[in-house]
mmCIF file of C-alpha atoms in Angstrom:
data_model
loop_
_atom_site.group_PDB
_atom_site.id
_atom_site.type_symbol
_atom_site.label_atom_id
_atom_site.label_comp_id
_atom_site.label_asym_id
_atom_site.label_seq_id
_atom_site.Cartn_x
_atom_site.Cartn_y
_atom_site.Cartn_z
ATOM 1 C CA MET T 183 54.387 -53.324 3.331
ATOM 2 C CA ILE T 184 52.173 -53.661 6.534
ATOM 3 C CA SER T 185 53.555 -55.608 9.522
ATOM 4 C CA PRO T 186 50.799 -57.306 11.408
ATOM 5 C CA PRO T 187 49.569 -57.347 14.101
ATOM 6 C CA LYS T 188 50.386 -53.696 14.938
ATOM 7 C CA SER T 189 48.747 -52.504 11.635
ATOM 8 C CA LEU T 190 45.547 -54.338 12.504
ATOM 9 C CA GLU T 191 45.071 -51.965 15.400
ATOM 10 C CA ARG T 192 44.044 -49.069 13.152
ATOM 11 C CA ILE T 193 40.588 -47.751 13.018
ATOM 12 C CA PHE T 194 38.968 -47.880 9.509
ATOM 13 C CA ILE T 195 35.837 -46.462 7.933
ATOM 14 C CA PHE T 196 33.807 -47.974 5.042
ATOM 15 C CA ILE T 197 33.483 -45.511 2.200
ATOM 16 C CA GLY T 198 31.048 -46.547 -0.587
ATOM 17 C CA LYS T 199 27.382 -47.084 -1.445
ATOM 18 C CA HIS T 200 26.764 -50.186 0.659
ATOM 19 C CA SER T 201 24.489 -51.060 3.457
ATOM 20 C CA THR T 202 27.452 -50.841 5.812
ATOM 21 C CA GLY T 203 28.876 -47.557 4.438
ATOM 22 C CA GLY T 204 30.043 -45.204 7.124
ATOM 23 C CA SER T 205 30.718 -48.104 9.608
ATOM 24 C CA ILE T 206 33.762 -48.017 11.630
ATOM 25 C CA GLN T 207 35.917 -51.100 12.606
ATOM 26 C CA THR T 208 39.196 -52.161 14.059
ATOM 27 C CA LEU T 209 40.956 -55.477 14.174
ATOM 28 C CA LYS T 210 42.870 -54.446 17.456
ATOM 29 C CA TRP T 211 41.268 -57.301 19.515
ATOM 30 C CA SER T 212 41.309 -59.879 16.813
ATOM 31 C CA THR T 213 43.462 -62.912 17.347
ATOM 32 C CA TRP T 214 46.485 -63.149 15.138
ATOM 33 C CA ASP T 215 48.574 -66.127 14.086
ATOM 34 C CA PRO T 216 51.806 -64.922 12.419
ATOM 35 C CA ASP T 217 52.645 -68.329 11.046
ATOM 36 C CA SER T 218 49.483 -68.787 8.933
ATOM 37 C CA ARG T 219 48.981 -64.890 8.561
ATOM 38 C CA VAL T 220 45.400 -65.233 9.864
ATOM 39 C CA ALA T 221 43.412 -62.746 11.896
ATOM 40 C CA HIS T 222 40.101 -63.823 13.429
ATOM 41 C CA LEU T 223 37.396 -61.342 14.570
ATOM 42 C CA GLU T 224 34.123 -61.886 16.188
ATOM 43 C CA VAL T 225 32.313 -59.081 14.368
ATOM 44 C CA PHE T 226 29.506 -58.432 16.980
ATOM 45 C CA GLY T 227 30.861 -60.351 19.866
ATOM 46 C CA GLY T 228 29.885 -63.823 20.810
ATOM 47 C CA TYR T 229 30.997 -66.867 22.566
ATOM 48 C CA GLY T 230 34.838 -67.426 23.307
ATOM 49 C CA GLY T 231 37.408 -65.584 21.272
ATOM 50 C CA SER T 232 39.751 -62.889 22.497
ATOM 51 C CA SER T 233 37.197 -60.154 23.213
ATOM 52 C CA HIS T 234 33.628 -61.419 23.700
ATOM 53 C CA THR T 235 32.404 -57.993 22.539
ATOM 54 C CA GLY T 236 31.985 -56.558 19.022
ATOM 55 C CA GLN T 237 34.377 -54.417 17.222
ATOM 56 C CA TRP T 238 31.997 -52.915 14.660
ATOM 57 C CA THR T 239 29.566 -50.071 14.344
ATOM 58 C CA GLU T 240 26.371 -49.782 12.175
ATOM 59 C CA PRO T 241 23.898 -46.956 11.496
ATOM 60 C CA PRO T 242 21.018 -46.944 14.118
ATOM 61 C CA GLY T 243 17.721 -48.706 13.134
ATOM 62 C CA CYS T 244 15.657 -51.648 13.967
ATOM 63 C CA LEU T 245 17.119 -53.831 11.238
ATOM 64 C CA TRP T 246 20.770 -53.458 12.424
ATOM 65 C CA LEU T 247 19.640 -53.769 16.121
ATOM 66 C CA PHE T 248 18.189 -57.145 15.074
ATOM 67 C CA LEU T 249 21.236 -58.215 12.942
ATOM 68 C CA ILE T 250 23.726 -57.206 15.580
ATOM 69 C CA ASN T 251 22.138 -59.327 18.169
ATOM 70 C CA LEU T 252 21.561 -62.245 15.795
ATOM 71 C CA GLY T 253 25.318 -61.925 14.748
ATOM 72 C CA ARG T 254 26.296 -61.995 18.457
ATOM 73 C CA CYS T 255 24.160 -65.180 19.175
ATOM 74 C CA CYS T 256 25.468 -66.832 16.088
ATOM 75 C CA ASP T 257 29.071 -65.773 16.922
ATOM 76 C CA TYR T 258 29.316 -64.233 13.363
ATOM 77 C CA SER T 259 32.937 -63.947 12.688
ATOM 78 C CA TYR T 260 35.525 -63.091 9.914
ATOM 79 C CA ARG T 261 38.716 -65.047 9.326
ATOM 80 C CA PHE T 262 41.176 -62.851 7.394
ATOM 81 C CA GLU T 263 43.718 -64.908 5.504
ATOM 82 C CA PHE T 264 46.533 -62.564 4.315
ATOM 83 C CA SER T 265 48.783 -63.303 1.311
ATOM 84 C CA GLU T 266 52.499 -63.544 1.844
ATOM 85 C CA ASP T 267 53.027 -59.924 0.885
ATOM 86 C CA TYR T 268 50.068 -58.683 2.942
ATOM 87 C CA ARG T 269 48.445 -56.893 -0.028
ATOM 88 C CA ARG T 270 45.453 -59.209 -0.121
ATOM 89 C CA ALA T 271 43.151 -60.882 2.328
ATOM 90 C CA GLU T 272 40.576 -63.488 1.698
ATOM 91 C CA ILE T 273 37.728 -62.854 4.217
ATOM 92 C CA LEU T 274 35.873 -65.959 5.286
ATOM 93 C CA ILE T 275 32.639 -65.895 7.277
ATOM 94 C CA GLU T 276 32.435 -68.217 10.195
ATOM 95 C CA ALA T 277 29.195 -68.696 12.413
ATOM 96 C CA ASN T 278 27.321 -70.943 14.704
ATOM 97 C CA LEU T 279 24.234 -71.743 12.572
ATOM 98 C CA CYS T 280 22.270 -73.413 15.408
ATOM 99 C CA CYS T 281 20.791 -70.077 16.364
ATOM 100 C CA CYS T 282 19.228 -69.788 12.948
ATOM 101 C CA CYS T 283 17.078 -72.956 13.233
ATOM 102 C CA CYS T 284 14.309 -74.022 15.531
ATOM 103 C CA LEU T 285 16.279 -76.770 17.311
ATOM 104 C CA PRO T 286 16.469 -76.541 21.015
ATOM 105 C CA ILE T 287 20.084 -75.631 20.980
ATOM 106 C CA PRO T 288 21.146 -72.554 23.009
ATOM 107 C CA PRO T 289 22.691 -69.634 21.119
ATOM 108 C CA CYS T 290 26.198 -68.245 21.811
ATOM 109 C CA LEU T 291 28.028 -71.374 20.892
ATOM 110 C CA PRO T 292 31.359 -70.802 19.254
ATOM 111 C CA ALA T 293 31.400 -70.440 15.522
ATOM 112 C CA TRP T 294 31.877 -73.888 13.863
ATOM 113 C CA PHE T 295 30.724 -73.358 10.316
ATOM 114 C CA VAL T 296 32.516 -71.679 7.465
ATOM 115 C CA LEU T 297 30.130 -70.347 4.781
ATOM 116 C CA PRO T 298 31.156 -71.813 1.379
ATOM 117 C CA GLY T 299 32.779 -69.536 -1.160
ATOM 118 C CA SER T 300 30.080 -70.741 -3.655
ATOM 119 C CA CYS T 301 27.603 -68.775 -1.496
ATOM 120 C CA VAL T 302 29.455 -65.581 -0.677
ATOM 121 C CA ARG T 303 33.171 -64.605 -0.846
ATOM 122 C CA PHE T 304 34.940 -61.429 0.286
ATOM 123 C CA GLU T 305 38.328 -60.126 -0.305
ATOM 124 C CA ALA T 306 40.356 -57.031 0.580
ATOM 125 C CA ILE T 307 43.069 -55.829 -1.805
ATOM 126 C CA GLN T 308 45.301 -52.850 -1.069
ATOM 127 C CA ALA T 309 44.471 -49.932 -3.285
ATOM 128 C CA ASP T 310 46.995 -49.487 -6.096
ATOM 129 C CA GLU T 311 47.596 -45.720 -5.793
ATOM 130 C CA GLY T 312 49.518 -44.715 -2.811
ATOM 131 C CA SER T 313 48.765 -47.746 -0.485
ATOM 132 C CA ASN T 314 51.454 -50.125 0.232
ATOM 133 C CA ASP T 315 51.029 -49.599 4.052
ATOM 134 C CA GLY T 316 47.611 -50.998 4.499
ATOM 135 C CA THR T 317 45.824 -47.561 4.848
ATOM 136 C CA ASP T 318 43.468 -48.111 1.880
ATOM 137 C CA TRP T 319 41.863 -51.395 1.009
ATOM 138 C CA VAL T 320 39.395 -52.123 -1.863
ATOM 139 C CA ARG T 321 36.668 -54.664 -0.516
ATOM 140 C CA GLN T 322 35.120 -56.833 -3.130
ATOM 141 C CA SER T 323 32.184 -59.457 -2.848
ATOM 142 C CA SER T 324 31.163 -62.318 -4.860
ATOM 143 C CA ILE T 325 27.680 -63.747 -4.432
ATOM 144 C CA CYS T 326 26.524 -67.237 -5.614
ATOM 145 C CA GLY T 327 29.833 -68.102 -7.317
ATOM 146 C CA GLY T 328 29.830 -64.865 -9.431
ATOM 147 C CA ASP T 329 32.790 -62.599 -10.324
ATOM 148 C CA PHE T 330 34.050 -60.264 -7.689
ATOM 149 C CA SER T 331 32.633 -56.702 -7.695
ATOM 150 C CA TYR T 332 33.547 -53.607 -5.894
ATOM 151 C CA THR T 333 31.796 -53.169 -2.437
ATOM 152 C CA TYR T 334 33.579 -50.310 -0.789
ATOM 153 C CA ASN T 335 36.933 -48.841 0.280
ATOM 154 C CA LEU T 336 38.109 -49.531 3.843
ATOM 155 C CA VAL T 337 40.350 -46.624 4.725
ATOM 156 C CA GLU T 338 42.429 -45.698 7.818
ATOM 157 C CA VAL T 339 40.906 -42.865 9.889
ATOM 158 C CA TYR T 340 43.100 -43.326 13.072
ATOM 159 C CA GLN T 341 46.465 -44.900 13.380
ATOM 160 C CA GLU T 342 47.255 -47.566 15.935
ATOM 161 C CA ASP T 343 48.574 -44.977 18.419
ATOM 162 C CA GLY T 344 45.366 -43.018 18.191
ATOM 163 C CA SER T 345 46.713 -40.154 16.095
ATOM 164 C CA PRO T 346 44.763 -39.117 12.870
ATOM 165 C CA GLY T 347 45.296 -41.406 10.053
ATOM 166 C CA ARG T 348 45.696 -40.905 6.336
ATOM 167 C CA PHE T 349 41.855 -40.417 5.690
ATOM 168 C CA HIS T 350 41.022 -38.835 8.939
ATOM 169 C CA ALA T 351 39.482 -35.831 7.145
ATOM 170 C CA ASP T 352 36.959 -38.109 5.499
ATOM 171 C CA LEU T 353 35.607 -39.304 8.848
ATOM 172 C CA ALA T 354 33.104 -36.434 9.211
ATOM 173 C CA THR T 355 32.043 -36.821 5.675
ATOM 174 C CA TYR T 356 31.196 -40.546 5.667
ATOM 175 C CA ALA T 357 30.480 -41.500 9.323
ATOM 176 C CA PRO T 358 26.741 -41.107 10.294
ATOM 177 C CA ALA T 359 25.849 -38.578 12.938
ATOM 178 C CA SER T 360 24.999 -41.497 15.253
ATOM 179 C CA MET T 361 25.822 -45.226 15.190
ATOM 180 C CA MET T 362 25.381 -48.324 17.193
ATOM 181 C CA ILE T 363 28.396 -49.979 18.716
ATOM 182 C CA SER T 364 28.051 -53.851 19.006
ATOM 183 C CA ARG T 365 29.106 -54.228 22.636
#
């Protein structure tokens, strides 16, 4: 069983056929509430929070350059709500939607809106085979109230102390040759 928050400091890569495949992320600078088992992460940075900078990478390109900056202005964030045994996490999307409309409201306000689960839902479940330590997660998505479907695996490439992780050998195979870091 994982023991947050130390296990949240690992570096993970997304493995799968998805628009974010090959991305690298960590929850090292997320905020952690042990009583509610909730981690909060400003994905691309934003207003407030513990880090003010992003913790995510994406492949280079005009689309991701736009989306990273839009995400920063909207304080696009994830709230990870872990189950009691830490084998499952519901991932809620939070944002400041003011930057998405034409109102004269400045961007970079704190996230204040939680996207309803009827629009989109994410979850991460520890993979059944060989993962009871948080090194391999199956990420699933549900769109418009539909059933969950496989999105990608989120696997540990570096441990919290910086040493190679369980899936370190996969890093060169799945990570793009270059990537943008949301800082």
